[in-house]
Amino acid sequence: MEYVYAALILNETGEEINEDNVTAVLEAAGVDVEESRVKALVAALEDVDIEEAIETAAAAPAAGAAGGAAAGSADEAEADDGDDEAEEEAADEAAADDDDDDDGDSGEGLGELFG
């Protein structure tokens, strides 16, 4: 994650995200830098609009939470069948599975780095 954070710092300060700058930020933070990971990160971010990726990533959890709340309301309406606890547990497990599936979708190029 340090590598991604270094790229985000460079983006926020308006500096170019290149191998030298990423390495400098990581070394300043006391990280033992692996050149292959720096090269892979810079290559992965070459065609990525970081601001757009951040906005997309910030919007995804909000949409997922809204969908989970709607599903929870539907489960509550059906809870009168007698197996209230069993249905709640099943809904919680389904919501947890949905959350896990969404994690790899944001920053498609970045997922390749840590695959």
Backbone as XML, in Angstrom:
<?xml version="1.0"?>
<chain id="A" units="angstrom">
  <residue number="1" name="MET">
    <atom name="N" x="0.808" y="-1.185" z="0.000"/>
    <atom name="CA" x="0.000" y="0.000" z="0.000"/>
    <atom name="C" x="0.860" y="1.262" z="0.000"/>
  </residue>
  <residue number="2" name="GLU">
    <atom name="N" x="2.068" y="1.157" z="0.537"/>
    <atom name="CA" x="2.927" y="2.329" z="0.590"/>
    <atom name="C" x="3.173" y="2.910" z="-0.802"/>
  </residue>
  <residue number="3" name="TYR">
    <atom name="N" x="3.257" y="2.041" z="-1.784"/>
    <atom name="CA" x="3.527" y="2.475" z="-3.145"/>
    <atom name="C" x="2.356" y="3.295" z="-3.689"/>
  </residue>
  <residue number="4" name="VAL">
    <atom name="N" x="1.153" y="2.817" z="-3.416"/>
    <atom name="CA" x="-0.042" y="3.528" z="-3.866"/>
    <atom name="C" x="-0.152" y="4.852" z="-3.127"/>
  </residue>
  <residue number="5" name="TYR">
    <atom name="N" x="0.127" y="4.842" z="-1.825"/>
    <atom name="CA" x="0.086" y="6.085" z="-1.053"/>
    <atom name="C" x="1.092" y="7.098" z="-1.592"/>
  </residue>
  <residue number="6" name="ALA">
    <atom name="N" x="2.261" y="6.632" z="-1.971"/>
    <atom name="CA" x="3.261" y="7.534" z="-2.537"/>
    <atom name="C" x="2.732" y="8.180" z="-3.815"/>
  </residue>
  <residue number="7" name="ALA">
    <atom name="N" x="2.075" y="7.402" z="-4.651"/>
    <atom name="CA" x="1.500" y="7.947" z="-5.887"/>
    <atom name="C" x="0.401" y="8.954" z="-5.567"/>
  </residue>
  <residue number="8" name="LEU">
    <atom name="N" x="-0.408" y="8.665" z="-4.555"/>
    <atom name="CA" x="-1.465" y="9.599" z="-4.166"/>
    <atom name="C" x="-0.892" y="10.904" z="-3.622"/>
  </residue>
  <residue number="9" name="ILE">
    <atom name="N" x="0.182" y="10.813" z="-2.871"/>
    <atom name="CA" x="0.844" y="12.022" z="-2.362"/>
    <atom name="C" x="1.365" y="12.855" z="-3.521"/>
  </residue>
  <residue number="10" name="LEU">
    <atom name="N" x="2.016" y="12.209" z="-4.470"/>
    <atom name="CA" x="2.528" y="12.932" z="-5.632"/>
    <atom name="C" x="1.396" y="13.574" z="-6.425"/>
  </residue>
  <residue number="11" name="ASN">
    <atom name="N" x="0.304" y="12.857" z="-6.589"/>
    <atom name="CA" x="-0.846" y="13.397" z="-7.307"/>
    <atom name="C" x="-1.406" y="14.616" z="-6.583"/>
  </residue>
  <residue number="12" name="GLU">
    <atom name="N" x="-1.539" y="14.520" z="-5.274"/>
    <atom name="CA" x="-2.111" y="15.607" z="-4.473"/>
    <atom name="C" x="-1.235" y="16.857" z="-4.522"/>
  </residue>
  <residue number="13" name="THR">
    <atom name="N" x="0.077" y="16.680" z="-4.580"/>
    <atom name="CA" x="0.988" y="17.825" z="-4.599"/>
    <atom name="C" x="1.249" y="18.339" z="-6.010"/>
  </residue>
  <residue number="14" name="GLY">
    <atom name="N" x="0.676" y="17.669" z="-7.003"/>
    <atom name="CA" x="0.835" y="18.125" z="-8.382"/>
    <atom name="C" x="2.146" y="17.698" z="-9.024"/>
  </residue>
  <residue number="15" name="GLU">
    <atom name="N" x="2.857" y="16.798" z="-8.390"/>
    <atom name="CA" x="4.121" y="16.299" z="-8.942"/>
    <atom name="C" x="3.848" y="15.169" z="-9.931"/>
  </residue>
  <residue number="16" name="GLU">
    <atom name="N" x="4.771" y="14.989" z="-10.855"/>
    <atom name="CA" x="4.648" y="13.908" z="-11.823"/>
    <atom name="C" x="4.869" y="12.566" z="-11.131"/>
  </residue>
  <residue number="17" name="ILE">
    <atom name="N" x="4.040" y="11.595" z="-11.488"/>
    <atom name="CA" x="4.195" y="10.255" z="-10.922"/>
    <atom name="C" x="5.137" y="9.484" z="-11.841"/>
  </residue>
  <residue number="18" name="ASN">
    <atom name="N" x="6.405" y="9.496" z="-11.467"/>
    <atom name="CA" x="7.419" y="8.757" z="-12.218"/>
    <atom name="C" x="8.257" y="7.946" z="-11.229"/>
  </residue>
  <residue number="19" name="GLU">
    <atom name="N" x="9.128" y="7.116" z="-11.753"/>
    <atom name="CA" x="9.898" y="6.215" z="-10.902"/>
    <atom name="C" x="10.751" y="6.961" z="-9.882"/>
  </residue>
  <residue number="20" name="ASP">
    <atom name="N" x="11.397" y="8.042" z="-10.312"/>
    <atom name="CA" x="12.266" y="8.791" z="-9.405"/>
    <atom name="C" x="11.469" y="9.417" z="-8.264"/>
  </residue>
  <residue number="21" name="ASN">
    <atom name="N" x="10.327" y="10.030" z="-8.577"/>
    <atom name="CA" x="9.531" y="10.690" z="-7.549"/>
    <atom name="C" x="8.914" y="9.692" z="-6.573"/>
  </residue>
  <residue number="22" name="VAL">
    <atom name="N" x="8.399" y="8.583" z="-7.088"/>
    <atom name="CA" x="7.818" y="7.562" z="-6.213"/>
    <atom name="C" x="8.895" y="7.000" z="-5.296"/>
  </residue>
  <residue number="23" name="THR">
    <atom name="N" x="10.067" y="6.713" z="-5.858"/>
    <atom name="CA" x="11.179" y="6.191" z="-5.059"/>
    <atom name="C" x="11.581" y="7.185" z="-3.981"/>
  </residue>
  <residue number="24" name="ALA">
    <atom name="N" x="11.652" y="8.472" z="-4.323"/>
    <atom name="CA" x="12.037" y="9.498" z="-3.356"/>
    <atom name="C" x="11.043" y="9.574" z="-2.198"/>
  </residue>
  <residue number="25" name="VAL">
    <atom name="N" x="9.751" y="9.518" z="-2.499"/>
    <atom name="CA" x="8.734" y="9.573" z="-1.446"/>
    <atom name="C" x="8.844" y="8.343" z="-0.543"/>
  </residue>
  <residue number="26" name="LEU">
    <atom name="N" x="9.001" y="7.178" z="-1.145"/>
    <atom name="CA" x="9.091" y="5.946" z="-0.366"/>
    <atom name="C" x="10.337" y="5.940" z="0.518"/>
  </residue>
  <residue number="27" name="GLU">
    <atom name="N" x="11.461" y="6.366" z="-0.025"/>
    <atom name="CA" x="12.697" y="6.408" z="0.763"/>
    <atom name="C" x="12.577" y="7.411" z="1.902"/>
  </residue>
  <residue number="28" name="ALA">
    <atom name="N" x="11.918" y="8.541" z="1.652"/>
    <atom name="CA" x="11.723" y="9.534" z="2.701"/>
    <atom name="C" x="10.865" y="8.977" z="3.832"/>
  </residue>
  <residue number="29" name="ALA">
    <atom name="N" x="9.987" y="8.047" z="3.492"/>
    <atom name="CA" x="9.121" y="7.423" z="4.500"/>
    <atom name="C" x="9.800" y="6.235" z="5.178"/>
  </residue>
  <residue number="30" name="GLY">
    <atom name="N" x="11.014" y="5.909" z="4.744"/>
    <atom name="CA" x="11.746" y="4.813" z="5.364"/>
    <atom name="C" x="11.381" y="3.440" z="4.831"/>
  </residue>
  <residue number="31" name="VAL">
    <atom name="N" x="10.811" y="3.383" z="3.632"/>
    <atom name="CA" x="10.420" y="2.112" z="3.025"/>
    <atom name="C" x="11.598" y="1.538" z="2.247"/>
  </residue>
  <residue number="32" name="ASP">
    <atom name="N" x="11.802" y="0.223" z="2.364"/>
    <atom name="CA" x="12.805" y="-0.472" z="1.565"/>
    <atom name="C" x="12.195" y="-0.651" z="0.170"/>
  </residue>
  <residue number="33" name="VAL">
    <atom name="N" x="12.658" y="0.149" z="-0.794"/>
    <atom name="CA" x="12.013" y="0.253" z="-2.103"/>
    <atom name="C" x="12.418" y="-0.911" z="-3.005"/>
  </residue>
  <residue number="34" name="GLU">
    <atom name="N" x="11.400" y="-1.520" z="-3.632"/>
    <atom name="CA" x="11.621" y="-2.550" z="-4.642"/>
    <atom name="C" x="11.383" y="-1.900" z="-6.003"/>
  </residue>
  <residue number="35" name="GLU">
    <atom name="N" x="12.423" y="-1.788" z="-6.797"/>
    <atom name="CA" x="12.343" y="-1.096" z="-8.082"/>
    <atom name="C" x="11.294" y="-1.710" z="-9.014"/>
  </residue>
  <residue number="36" name="SER">
    <atom name="N" x="11.139" y="-3.034" z="-8.966"/>
    <atom name="CA" x="10.161" y="-3.682" z="-9.853"/>
    <atom name="C" x="8.738" y="-3.241" z="-9.506"/>
  </residue>
  <residue number="37" name="ARG">
    <atom name="N" x="8.458" y="-3.066" z="-8.223"/>
    <atom name="CA" x="7.125" y="-2.619" z="-7.820"/>
    <atom name="C" x="6.892" y="-1.163" z="-8.211"/>
  </residue>
  <residue number="38" name="VAL">
    <atom name="N" x="7.955" y="-0.350" z="-8.121"/>
    <atom name="CA" x="7.841" y="1.058" z="-8.532"/>
    <atom name="C" x="7.545" y="1.130" z="-10.025"/>
  </residue>
  <residue number="39" name="LYS">
    <atom name="N" x="8.277" y="0.355" z="-10.815"/>
    <atom name="CA" x="8.058" y="0.348" z="-12.265"/>
    <atom name="C" x="6.648" y="-0.127" z="-12.601"/>
  </residue>
  <residue number="40" name="ALA">
    <atom name="N" x="6.196" y="-1.166" z="-11.928"/>
    <atom name="CA" x="4.856" y="-1.693" z="-12.186"/>
    <atom name="C" x="3.784" y="-0.661" z="-11.827"/>
  </residue>
  <residue number="41" name="LEU">
    <atom name="N" x="3.968" y="0.037" z="-10.717"/>
    <atom name="CA" x="3.003" y="1.053" z="-10.307"/>
    <atom name="C" x="2.940" y="2.194" z="-11.313"/>
  </residue>
  <residue number="42" name="VAL">
    <atom name="N" x="4.094" y="2.698" z="-11.707"/>
    <atom name="CA" x="4.135" y="3.802" z="-12.668"/>
    <atom name="C" x="3.508" y="3.374" z="-13.988"/>
  </residue>
  <residue number="43" name="ALA">
    <atom name="N" x="3.801" y="2.168" z="-14.440"/>
    <atom name="CA" x="3.214" y="1.667" z="-15.688"/>
    <atom name="C" x="1.695" y="1.514" z="-15.556"/>
  </residue>
  <residue number="44" name="ALA">
    <atom name="N" x="1.231" y="1.022" z="-14.410"/>
    <atom name="CA" x="-0.206" y="0.821" z="-14.213"/>
    <atom name="C" x="-0.957" y="2.143" z="-14.156"/>
  </residue>
  <residue number="45" name="LEU">
    <atom name="N" x="-0.314" y="3.183" z="-13.649"/>
    <atom name="CA" x="-0.975" y="4.474" z="-13.503"/>
    <atom name="C" x="-0.816" y="5.378" z="-14.719"/>
  </residue>
  <residue number="46" name="GLU">
    <atom name="N" x="-0.098" y="4.905" z="-15.720"/>
    <atom name="CA" x="0.196" y="5.716" z="-16.899"/>
    <atom name="C" x="-1.055" y="6.278" z="-17.563"/>
  </residue>
  <residue number="47" name="ASP">
    <atom name="N" x="-2.077" y="5.476" z="-17.740"/>
    <atom name="CA" x="-3.295" y="5.905" z="-18.432"/>
    <atom name="C" x="-4.480" y="6.098" z="-17.480"/>
  </residue>
  <residue number="48" name="VAL">
    <atom name="N" x="-4.214" y="6.223" z="-16.183"/>
    <atom name="CA" x="-5.278" y="6.335" z="-15.199"/>
    <atom name="C" x="-5.453" y="7.793" z="-14.780"/>
  </residue>
  <residue number="49" name="ASP">
    <atom name="N" x="-6.703" y="8.268" z="-14.802"/>
    <atom name="CA" x="-7.031" y="9.578" z="-14.249"/>
    <atom name="C" x="-7.298" y="9.346" z="-12.765"/>
  </residue>
  <residue number="50" name="ILE">
    <atom name="N" x="-6.337" y="9.693" z="-11.929"/>
    <atom name="CA" x="-6.411" y="9.375" z="-10.508"/>
    <atom name="C" x="-7.596" y="10.058" z="-9.842"/>
  </residue>
  <residue number="51" name="GLU">
    <atom name="N" x="-7.861" y="11.308" z="-10.192"/>
    <atom name="CA" x="-8.993" y="12.021" z="-9.595"/>
    <atom name="C" x="-10.307" y="11.299" z="-9.903"/>
  </residue>
  <residue number="52" name="GLU">
    <atom name="N" x="-10.470" y="10.842" z="-11.129"/>
    <atom name="CA" x="-11.681" y="10.103" z="-11.516"/>
    <atom name="C" x="-11.765" y="8.776" z="-10.771"/>
  </residue>
  <residue number="53" name="ALA">
    <atom name="N" x="-10.627" y="8.097" z="-10.628"/>
    <atom name="CA" x="-10.606" y="6.816" z="-9.917"/>
    <atom name="C" x="-10.981" y="7.006" z="-8.453"/>
  </residue>
  <residue number="54" name="ILE">
    <atom name="N" x="-10.527" y="8.102" z="-7.848"/>
    <atom name="CA" x="-10.862" y="8.380" z="-6.449"/>
    <atom name="C" x="-12.358" y="8.646" z="-6.314"/>
  </residue>
  <residue number="55" name="GLU">
    <atom name="N" x="-12.919" y="9.440" z="-7.224"/>
    <atom name="CA" x="-14.350" y="9.734" z="-7.180"/>
    <atom name="C" x="-15.177" y="8.462" z="-7.360"/>
  </residue>
  <residue number="56" name="THR">
    <atom name="N" x="-14.765" y="7.612" z="-8.290"/>
    <atom name="CA" x="-15.467" y="6.359" z="-8.537"/>
    <atom name="C" x="-15.394" y="5.447" z="-7.318"/>
  </residue>
  <residue number="57" name="ALA">
    <atom name="N" x="-14.230" y="5.368" z="-6.706"/>
    <atom name="CA" x="-14.057" y="4.521" z="-5.525"/>
    <atom name="C" x="-14.870" y="5.055" z="-4.355"/>
  </residue>
  <residue number="58" name="ALA">
    <atom name="N" x="-14.977" y="6.368" z="-4.224"/>
    <atom name="CA" x="-15.742" y="6.960" z="-3.126"/>
    <atom name="C" x="-17.237" y="6.742" z="-3.330"/>
  </residue>
  <residue number="59" name="ALA">
    <atom name="N" x="-17.693" y="6.702" z="-4.562"/>
    <atom name="CA" x="-19.114" y="6.524" z="-4.847"/>
    <atom name="C" x="-19.542" y="5.063" z="-4.716"/>
  </residue>
  <residue number="60" name="ALA">
    <atom name="N" x="-18.662" y="4.118" z="-4.963"/>
    <atom name="CA" x="-19.016" y="2.701" z="-4.945"/>
    <atom name="C" x="-19.498" y="2.219" z="-3.576"/>
  </residue>
  <residue number="61" name="PRO">
    <atom name="N" x="-18.810" y="2.527" z="-2.466"/>
    <atom name="CA" x="-19.312" y="2.058" z="-1.169"/>
    <atom name="C" x="-20.673" y="2.667" z="-0.811"/>
  </residue>
  <residue number="62" name="ALA">
    <atom name="N" x="-20.919" y="3.902" z="-1.184"/>
    <atom name="CA" x="-22.200" y="4.526" z="-0.882"/>
    <atom name="C" x="-23.326" y="3.807" z="-1.622"/>
  </residue>
  <residue number="63" name="ALA">
    <atom name="N" x="-23.100" y="3.446" z="-2.857"/>
    <atom name="CA" x="-24.103" y="2.723" z="-3.627"/>
    <atom name="C" x="-24.322" y="1.335" z="-3.036"/>
  </residue>
  <residue number="64" name="GLY">
    <atom name="N" x="-23.262" y="0.686" z="-2.609"/>
    <atom name="CA" x="-23.373" y="-0.637" z="-2.012"/>
    <atom name="C" x="-24.131" y="-0.588" z="-0.702"/>
  </residue>
  <residue number="65" name="ALA">
    <atom name="N" x="-23.924" y="0.445" z="0.096"/>
    <atom name="CA" x="-24.616" y="0.579" z="1.373"/>
    <atom name="C" x="-26.100" y="0.812" z="1.146"/>
  </residue>
  <residue number="66" name="ALA">
    <atom name="N" x="-26.451" y="1.589" z="0.145"/>
    <atom name="CA" x="-27.862" y="1.846" z="-0.137"/>
    <atom name="C" x="-28.555" y="0.554" z="-0.571"/>
  </residue>
  <residue number="67" name="GLY">
    <atom name="N" x="-27.892" y="-0.244" z="-1.391"/>
    <atom name="CA" x="-28.453" y="-1.510" z="-1.827"/>
    <atom name="C" x="-28.617" y="-2.469" z="-0.661"/>
  </residue>
  <residue number="68" name="GLY">
    <atom name="N" x="-27.665" y="-2.470" z="0.243"/>
    <atom name="CA" x="-27.755" y="-3.323" z="1.421"/>
    <atom name="C" x="-28.897" y="-2.921" z="2.323"/>
  </residue>
  <residue number="69" name="ALA">
    <atom name="N" x="-29.138" y="-1.619" z="2.460"/>
    <atom name="CA" x="-30.235" y="-1.143" z="3.301"/>
    <atom name="C" x="-31.574" y="-1.544" z="2.705"/>
  </residue>
  <residue number="70" name="ALA">
    <atom name="N" x="-31.703" y="-1.467" z="1.389"/>
    <atom name="CA" x="-32.950" y="-1.851" z="0.736"/>
    <atom name="C" x="-33.195" y="-3.347" z="0.910"/>
  </residue>
  <residue number="71" name="ALA">
    <atom name="N" x="-32.153" y="-4.139" z="0.780"/>
    <atom name="CA" x="-32.294" y="-5.578" z="0.954"/>
    <atom name="C" x="-32.668" y="-5.898" z="2.392"/>
  </residue>
  <residue number="72" name="GLY">
    <atom name="N" x="-32.107" y="-5.161" z="3.336"/>
    <atom name="CA" x="-32.431" y="-5.360" z="4.738"/>
    <atom name="C" x="-33.895" y="-5.080" z="5.013"/>
  </residue>
  <residue number="73" name="SER">
    <atom name="N" x="-34.450" y="-4.058" z="4.390"/>
    <atom name="CA" x="-35.863" y="-3.723" z="4.584"/>
    <atom name="C" x="-36.757" y="-4.833" z="4.043"/>
  </residue>
  <residue number="74" name="ALA">
    <atom name="N" x="-36.391" y="-5.405" z="2.910"/>
    <atom name="CA" x="-37.175" y="-6.493" z="2.329"/>
    <atom name="C" x="-37.117" y="-7.713" z="3.240"/>
  </residue>
  <residue number="75" name="ASP">
    <atom name="N" x="-35.949" y="-7.984" z="3.804"/>
    <atom name="CA" x="-35.826" y="-9.118" z="4.709"/>
    <atom name="C" x="-36.668" y="-8.923" z="5.962"/>
  </residue>
  <residue number="76" name="GLU">
    <atom name="N" x="-36.718" y="-7.696" z="6.468"/>
    <atom name="CA" x="-37.512" y="-7.426" z="7.659"/>
    <atom name="C" x="-38.996" y="-7.648" z="7.383"/>
  </residue>
  <residue number="77" name="ALA">
    <atom name="N" x="-39.442" y="-7.300" z="6.185"/>
    <atom name="CA" x="-40.848" y="-7.475" z="5.836"/>
    <atom name="C" x="-41.216" y="-8.948" z="5.794"/>
  </residue>
  <residue number="78" name="GLU">
    <atom name="N" x="-40.274" y="-9.800" z="5.397"/>
    <atom name="CA" x="-40.533" y="-11.229" z="5.306"/>
    <atom name="C" x="-40.231" y="-11.952" z="6.609"/>
  </residue>
  <residue number="79" name="ALA">
    <atom name="N" x="-39.750" y="-11.240" z="7.607"/>
    <atom name="CA" x="-39.295" y="-11.853" z="8.856"/>
    <atom name="C" x="-40.431" y="-12.427" z="9.684"/>
  </residue>
  <residue number="80" name="ASP">
    <atom name="N" x="-41.664" y="-12.211" z="9.316"/>
    <atom name="CA" x="-42.799" y="-12.686" z="10.088"/>
    <atom name="C" x="-43.066" y="-14.177" z="9.898"/>
  </residue>
  <residue number="81" name="ASP">
    <atom name="N" x="-42.249" y="-14.856" z="9.122"/>
    <atom name="CA" x="-42.476" y="-16.271" z="8.845"/>
    <atom name="C" x="-42.089" y="-17.178" z="10.002"/>
  </residue>
  <residue number="82" name="GLY">
    <atom name="N" x="-41.371" y="-16.657" z="11.002"/>
    <atom name="CA" x="-41.016" y="-17.478" z="12.147"/>
    <atom name="C" x="-39.535" y="-17.737" z="12.275"/>
  </residue>
  <residue number="83" name="ASP">
    <atom name="N" x="-38.797" y="-17.723" z="11.200"/>
    <atom name="CA" x="-37.348" y="-17.948" z="11.232"/>
    <atom name="C" x="-36.618" y="-16.616" z="11.141"/>
  </residue>
  <residue number="84" name="ASP">
    <atom name="N" x="-36.935" y="-15.695" z="12.023"/>
    <atom name="CA" x="-36.363" y="-14.351" z="11.978"/>
    <atom name="C" x="-34.834" y="-14.377" z="12.041"/>
  </residue>
  <residue number="85" name="GLU">
    <atom name="N" x="-34.305" y="-15.119" z="13.000"/>
    <atom name="CA" x="-32.858" y="-15.129" z="13.190"/>
    <atom name="C" x="-32.145" y="-15.770" z="12.007"/>
  </residue>
  <residue number="86" name="ALA">
    <atom name="N" x="-32.677" y="-16.850" z="11.484"/>
    <atom name="CA" x="-32.049" y="-17.539" z="10.358"/>
    <atom name="C" x="-32.014" y="-16.636" z="9.133"/>
  </residue>
  <residue number="87" name="GLU">
    <atom name="N" x="-33.105" y="-15.921" z="8.896"/>
    <atom name="CA" x="-33.143" y="-15.032" z="7.732"/>
    <atom name="C" x="-32.193" y="-13.851" z="7.904"/>
  </residue>
  <residue number="88" name="GLU">
    <atom name="N" x="-32.100" y="-13.321" z="9.127"/>
    <atom name="CA" x="-31.186" y="-12.209" z="9.372"/>
    <atom name="C" x="-29.743" y="-12.646" z="9.137"/>
  </residue>
  <residue number="89" name="GLU">
    <atom name="N" x="-29.395" y="-13.827" z="9.622"/>
    <atom name="CA" x="-28.046" y="-14.330" z="9.427"/>
    <atom name="C" x="-27.749" y="-14.536" z="7.945"/>
  </residue>
  <residue number="90" name="ALA">
    <atom name="N" x="-28.709" y="-15.062" z="7.209"/>
    <atom name="CA" x="-28.516" y="-15.271" z="5.776"/>
    <atom name="C" x="-28.339" y="-13.934" z="5.067"/>
  </residue>
  <residue number="91" name="ALA">
    <atom name="N" x="-29.117" y="-12.925" z="5.466"/>
    <atom name="CA" x="-28.996" y="-11.602" z="4.848"/>
    <atom name="C" x="-27.652" y="-10.975" z="5.171"/>
  </residue>
  <residue number="92" name="ASP">
    <atom name="N" x="-27.194" y="-11.141" z="6.422"/>
    <atom name="CA" x="-25.896" y="-10.594" z="6.809"/>
    <atom name="C" x="-24.767" y="-11.254" z="6.031"/>
  </residue>
  <residue number="93" name="GLU">
    <atom name="N" x="-24.860" y="-12.563" z="5.846"/>
    <atom name="CA" x="-23.837" y="-13.272" z="5.078"/>
    <atom name="C" x="-23.848" y="-12.836" z="3.626"/>
  </residue>
  <residue number="94" name="ALA">
    <atom name="N" x="-25.021" y="-12.658" z="3.059"/>
    <atom name="CA" x="-25.117" y="-12.208" z="1.666"/>
    <atom name="C" x="-24.548" y="-10.803" z="1.521"/>
  </residue>
  <residue number="95" name="ALA">
    <atom name="N" x="-24.829" y="-9.941" z="2.472"/>
    <atom name="CA" x="-24.295" y="-8.576" z="2.423"/>
    <atom name="C" x="-22.779" y="-8.603" z="2.545"/>
  </residue>
  <residue number="96" name="ALA">
    <atom name="N" x="-22.251" y="-9.466" z="3.409"/>
    <atom name="CA" x="-20.799" y="-9.574" z="3.562"/>
    <atom name="C" x="-20.165" y="-10.081" z="2.274"/>
  </residue>
  <residue number="97" name="ASP">
    <atom name="N" x="-20.801" y="-11.047" z="1.618"/>
    <atom name="CA" x="-20.286" y="-11.562" z="0.349"/>
    <atom name="C" x="-20.285" y="-10.473" z="-0.709"/>
  </residue>
  <residue number="98" name="ASP">
    <atom name="N" x="-21.327" y="-9.655" z="-0.764"/>
    <atom name="CA" x="-21.400" y="-8.556" z="-1.732"/>
    <atom name="C" x="-20.297" y="-7.550" z="-1.489"/>
  </residue>
  <residue number="99" name="ASP">
    <atom name="N" x="-20.014" y="-7.229" z="-0.234"/>
    <atom name="CA" x="-18.954" y="-6.277" z="0.095"/>
    <atom name="C" x="-17.608" y="-6.799" z="-0.359"/>
  </residue>
  <residue number="100" name="ASP">
    <atom name="N" x="-17.353" y="-8.089" z="-0.171"/>
    <atom name="CA" x="-16.077" y="-8.680" z="-0.572"/>
    <atom name="C" x="-15.894" y="-8.626" z="-2.079"/>
  </residue>
  <residue number="101" name="ASP">
    <atom name="N" x="-16.958" y="-8.818" z="-2.837"/>
    <atom name="CA" x="-16.867" y="-8.832" z="-4.294"/>
    <atom name="C" x="-16.557" y="-7.458" z="-4.846"/>
  </residue>
  <residue number="102" name="ASP">
    <atom name="N" x="-16.967" y="-6.395" z="-4.198"/>
    <atom name="CA" x="-16.787" y="-5.046" z="-4.712"/>
    <atom name="C" x="-15.371" y="-4.536" z="-4.531"/>
  </residue>
  <residue number="103" name="ASP">
    <atom name="N" x="-14.578" y="-5.131" z="-3.642"/>
    <atom name="CA" x="-13.275" y="-4.589" z="-3.308"/>
    <atom name="C" x="-12.324" y="-4.525" z="-4.493"/>
  </residue>
  <residue number="104" name="GLY">
    <atom name="N" x="-12.337" y="-5.491" z="-5.365"/>
    <atom name="CA" x="-11.374" y="-5.533" z="-6.452"/>
    <atom name="C" x="-11.771" y="-4.711" z="-7.658"/>
  </residue>
  <residue number="105" name="ASP">
    <atom name="N" x="-12.949" y="-4.108" z="-7.699"/>
    <atom name="CA" x="-13.418" y="-3.414" z="-8.885"/>
    <atom name="C" x="-12.833" y="-2.018" z="-9.032"/>
  </residue>
  <residue number="106" name="SER">
    <atom name="N" x="-12.518" y="-1.334" z="-7.952"/>
    <atom name="CA" x="-12.027" y="0.025" z="-8.066"/>
    <atom name="C" x="-10.552" y="0.007" z="-8.404"/>
  </residue>
  <residue number="107" name="GLY">
    <atom name="N" x="-10.109" y="0.927" z="-9.247"/>
    <atom name="CA" x="-8.714" y="1.003" z="-9.629"/>
    <atom name="C" x="-8.264" y="-0.236" z="-10.363"/>
  </residue>
  <residue number="108" name="GLU">
    <atom name="N" x="-8.885" y="-0.529" z="-11.483"/>
    <atom name="CA" x="-8.620" y="-1.777" z="-12.194"/>
    <atom name="C" x="-7.133" y="-2.024" z="-12.428"/>
  </residue>
  <residue number="109" name="GLY">
    <atom name="N" x="-6.389" y="-0.992" z="-12.809"/>
    <atom name="CA" x="-4.968" y="-1.151" z="-13.065"/>
    <atom name="C" x="-4.192" y="-1.462" z="-11.795"/>
  </residue>
  <residue number="110" name="LEU">
    <atom name="N" x="-4.632" y="-0.918" z="-10.676"/>
    <atom name="CA" x="-3.936" y="-1.138" z="-9.421"/>
    <atom name="C" x="-4.098" y="-2.565" z="-8.914"/>
  </residue>
  <residue number="111" name="GLY">
    <atom name="N" x="-5.242" y="-3.182" z="-9.187"/>
    <atom name="CA" x="-5.466" y="-4.555" z="-8.758"/>
    <atom name="C" x="-4.458" y="-5.514" z="-9.382"/>
  </residue>
  <residue number="112" name="GLU">
    <atom name="N" x="-4.013" y="-5.195" z="-10.569"/>
    <atom name="CA" x="-3.038" y="-6.022" z="-11.258"/>
    <atom name="C" x="-1.696" y="-6.061" z="-10.494"/>
  </residue>
  <residue number="113" name="LEU">
    <atom name="N" x="-1.365" y="-4.976" z="-9.795"/>
    <atom name="CA" x="-0.094" y="-4.893" z="-9.087"/>
    <atom name="C" x="0.011" y="-5.881" z="-7.952"/>
  </residue>
  <residue number="114" name="PHE">
    <atom name="N" x="-1.066" y="-6.060" z="-7.235"/>
    <atom name="CA" x="-1.008" y="-6.825" z="-6.013"/>
    <atom name="C" x="-1.719" y="-8.165" z="-6.107"/>
  </residue>
  <residue number="115" name="GLY">
    <atom name="N" x="-2.194" y="-8.513" z="-7.342"/>
    <atom name="CA" x="-2.961" y="-9.684" z="-7.643"/>
    <atom name="C" x="-2.718" y="-10.865" z="-6.849"/>
  </residue>
</chain>
